[in-house]
Amino acid sequence: QQQVKQSPQSLIVQKGGISIINCAYENTAFDYFPWYQQFPGKGPALLIAIRPDVSEKKEGRFTISFNKSAKQFSLHIMDSQPGDSATYFCAASKGSNYQLIWGAGTKLIIKP
Amino acid sequence: EPEVTQTPSHQVTQMGQEVILRCVPISNHLYFYWYRQILGQKVEFLVSFYNNEISEKSEIFDDQFSVERPDGSNFTLKIRSTKLEDSAMYFCASRTREGRDSPLHFGNGTRLTVT
């Protein structure tokens, strides 16, 4: 019930393509769904986040799509660039604290 | 831009030894966290800290772990008697206030290796 399942484990996308990473959760009490980006040797950094009352949120080239009934959410990176190569984590939490439950991560490689 | 800083970047210790991982959160932040990431695996919540006390902790955070904010700037994680399975990347994080519009800021982590 506390798990967040993330796929794929790794992803290779050509420059300019669309990168799509998917996550699924079980606990319907989750009410906050952030995506984090992590470069090697660095801590995770918040990329974009969504709440379940919204089906989509877009910030620049990054979009979260949220399907409440399916308990799934996904990250889309449009016009993917080599600088987007990183590990991406989805996460979920409930309530106002930040006990985030993390997905396993997706290593994204953008080929020039 | 203000950063969360962690020291050391890499700590090697022998099994059974005590280690203290140090963090300096962003100065106006009030909520503090420790997370860990075993190599190649997911990030795991350890503990949250507010107003000089633990507000929430996970099952991982057993009696071997403790946190402290000894002064106005440092936030430490102590592992009393390290085990091989404590080898991981430990991340400190902080945020200004409660609520989801106050994002977590992570440090660059301390890699703990227990031999």
Coordinates of C-alpha atoms in Angstrom, one line a residue, chain B residues 1-93:
Chain B
E1 CA 21.2 30.5 -4.2
P2 CA 21.3 29.1 -0.6
E3 CA 22.3 25.5 -0.4
V4 CA 22.0 22.6 2.1
T5 CA 25.6 21.6 2.8
Q6 CA 26.7 18.2 4.0
T7 CA 30.0 17.0 5.4
P8 CA 31.9 14.9 4.9
S9 CA 31.2 13.9 1.3
H10 CA 32.5 10.4 1.9
Q11 CA 33.0 8.6 5.3
V12 CA 34.5 5.2 5.7
T13 CA 34.1 3.5 9.0
Q14 CA 34.5 0.0 10.5
M15 CA 31.5 -2.0 11.5
G16 CA 30.5 -1.2 15.1
Q17 CA 31.9 2.3 15.1
E18 CA 29.9 5.4 15.7
V19 CA 29.5 7.9 12.9
I20 CA 28.1 11.4 12.8
L21 CA 26.9 12.9 9.6
R22 CA 26.7 16.7 9.5
C23 CA 24.3 19.0 7.7
V24 CA 23.9 22.7 7.6
P25 CA 20.4 23.4 6.3
I26 CA 19.4 26.6 4.6
S27 CA 19.4 29.3 7.2
N28 CA 15.7 30.3 7.3
H29 CA 14.4 26.7 7.0
L30 CA 12.5 25.2 9.9
Y31 CA 11.9 21.6 8.9
F32 CA 14.7 19.1 8.6
Y33 CA 15.0 15.6 7.2
W34 CA 17.3 12.7 6.6
Y35 CA 16.9 10.3 3.7
R36 CA 19.1 7.6 2.6
Q37 CA 19.8 5.9 -0.8
I38 CA 21.4 2.5 -0.9
L39 CA 23.4 2.3 -4.1
G40 CA 21.2 1.7 -7.1
Q41 CA 18.1 1.6 -5.0
K42 CA 15.3 4.0 -4.1
V43 CA 15.5 6.9 -1.7
E44 CA 14.1 6.1 1.7
F45 CA 12.8 8.4 4.4
L46 CA 14.5 8.2 7.7
V47 CA 13.3 11.0 9.9
S48 CA 11.8 14.5 10.1
F49 CA 12.6 17.1 12.7
Y50 CA 10.9 20.3 13.7
N51 CA 11.1 22.6 16.7
N52 CA 13.9 20.5 18.2
E53 CA 12.1 17.3 18.2
I54 CA 11.4 14.3 15.9
S55 CA 8.1 14.8 14.2
E56 CA 8.1 11.5 12.2
K57 CA 10.4 8.6 11.7
S58 CA 10.4 5.4 9.6
E59 CA 11.0 1.8 10.6
I60 CA 14.6 2.1 9.4
F61 CA 15.2 4.8 12.1
D62 CA 15.7 2.4 15.0
D63 CA 17.5 2.9 18.3
Q64 CA 20.9 3.0 16.6
F65 CA 20.0 6.3 14.9
S66 CA 19.6 9.7 16.5
V67 CA 19.3 13.2 15.3
E68 CA 20.3 16.5 16.9
R69 CA 20.3 20.2 16.2
P70 CA 23.1 21.1 18.6
D71 CA 23.1 24.8 17.7
G72 CA 21.3 27.2 15.4
S73 CA 22.9 25.9 12.2
N74 CA 23.9 22.2 12.3
F75 CA 21.7 19.2 12.0
T76 CA 23.4 15.9 12.7
L77 CA 22.6 12.2 12.2
K78 CA 24.3 9.8 14.5
I79 CA 24.6 6.1 13.9
R80 CA 25.8 4.5 17.2
S81 CA 27.1 1.2 16.0
T82 CA 27.3 0.9 12.3
K83 CA 26.4 -2.2 10.4
L84 CA 27.4 -3.2 6.9
E85 CA 23.9 -2.6 5.7
D86 CA 24.1 1.0 6.8
S87 CA 26.4 1.7 3.8
A88 CA 24.4 4.1 1.7
M89 CA 24.2 7.7 0.5
Y90 CA 22.7 9.8 3.3
F91 CA 20.9 13.0 2.2
C92 CA 19.9 15.9 4.4
A93 CA 17.0 18.1 3.3

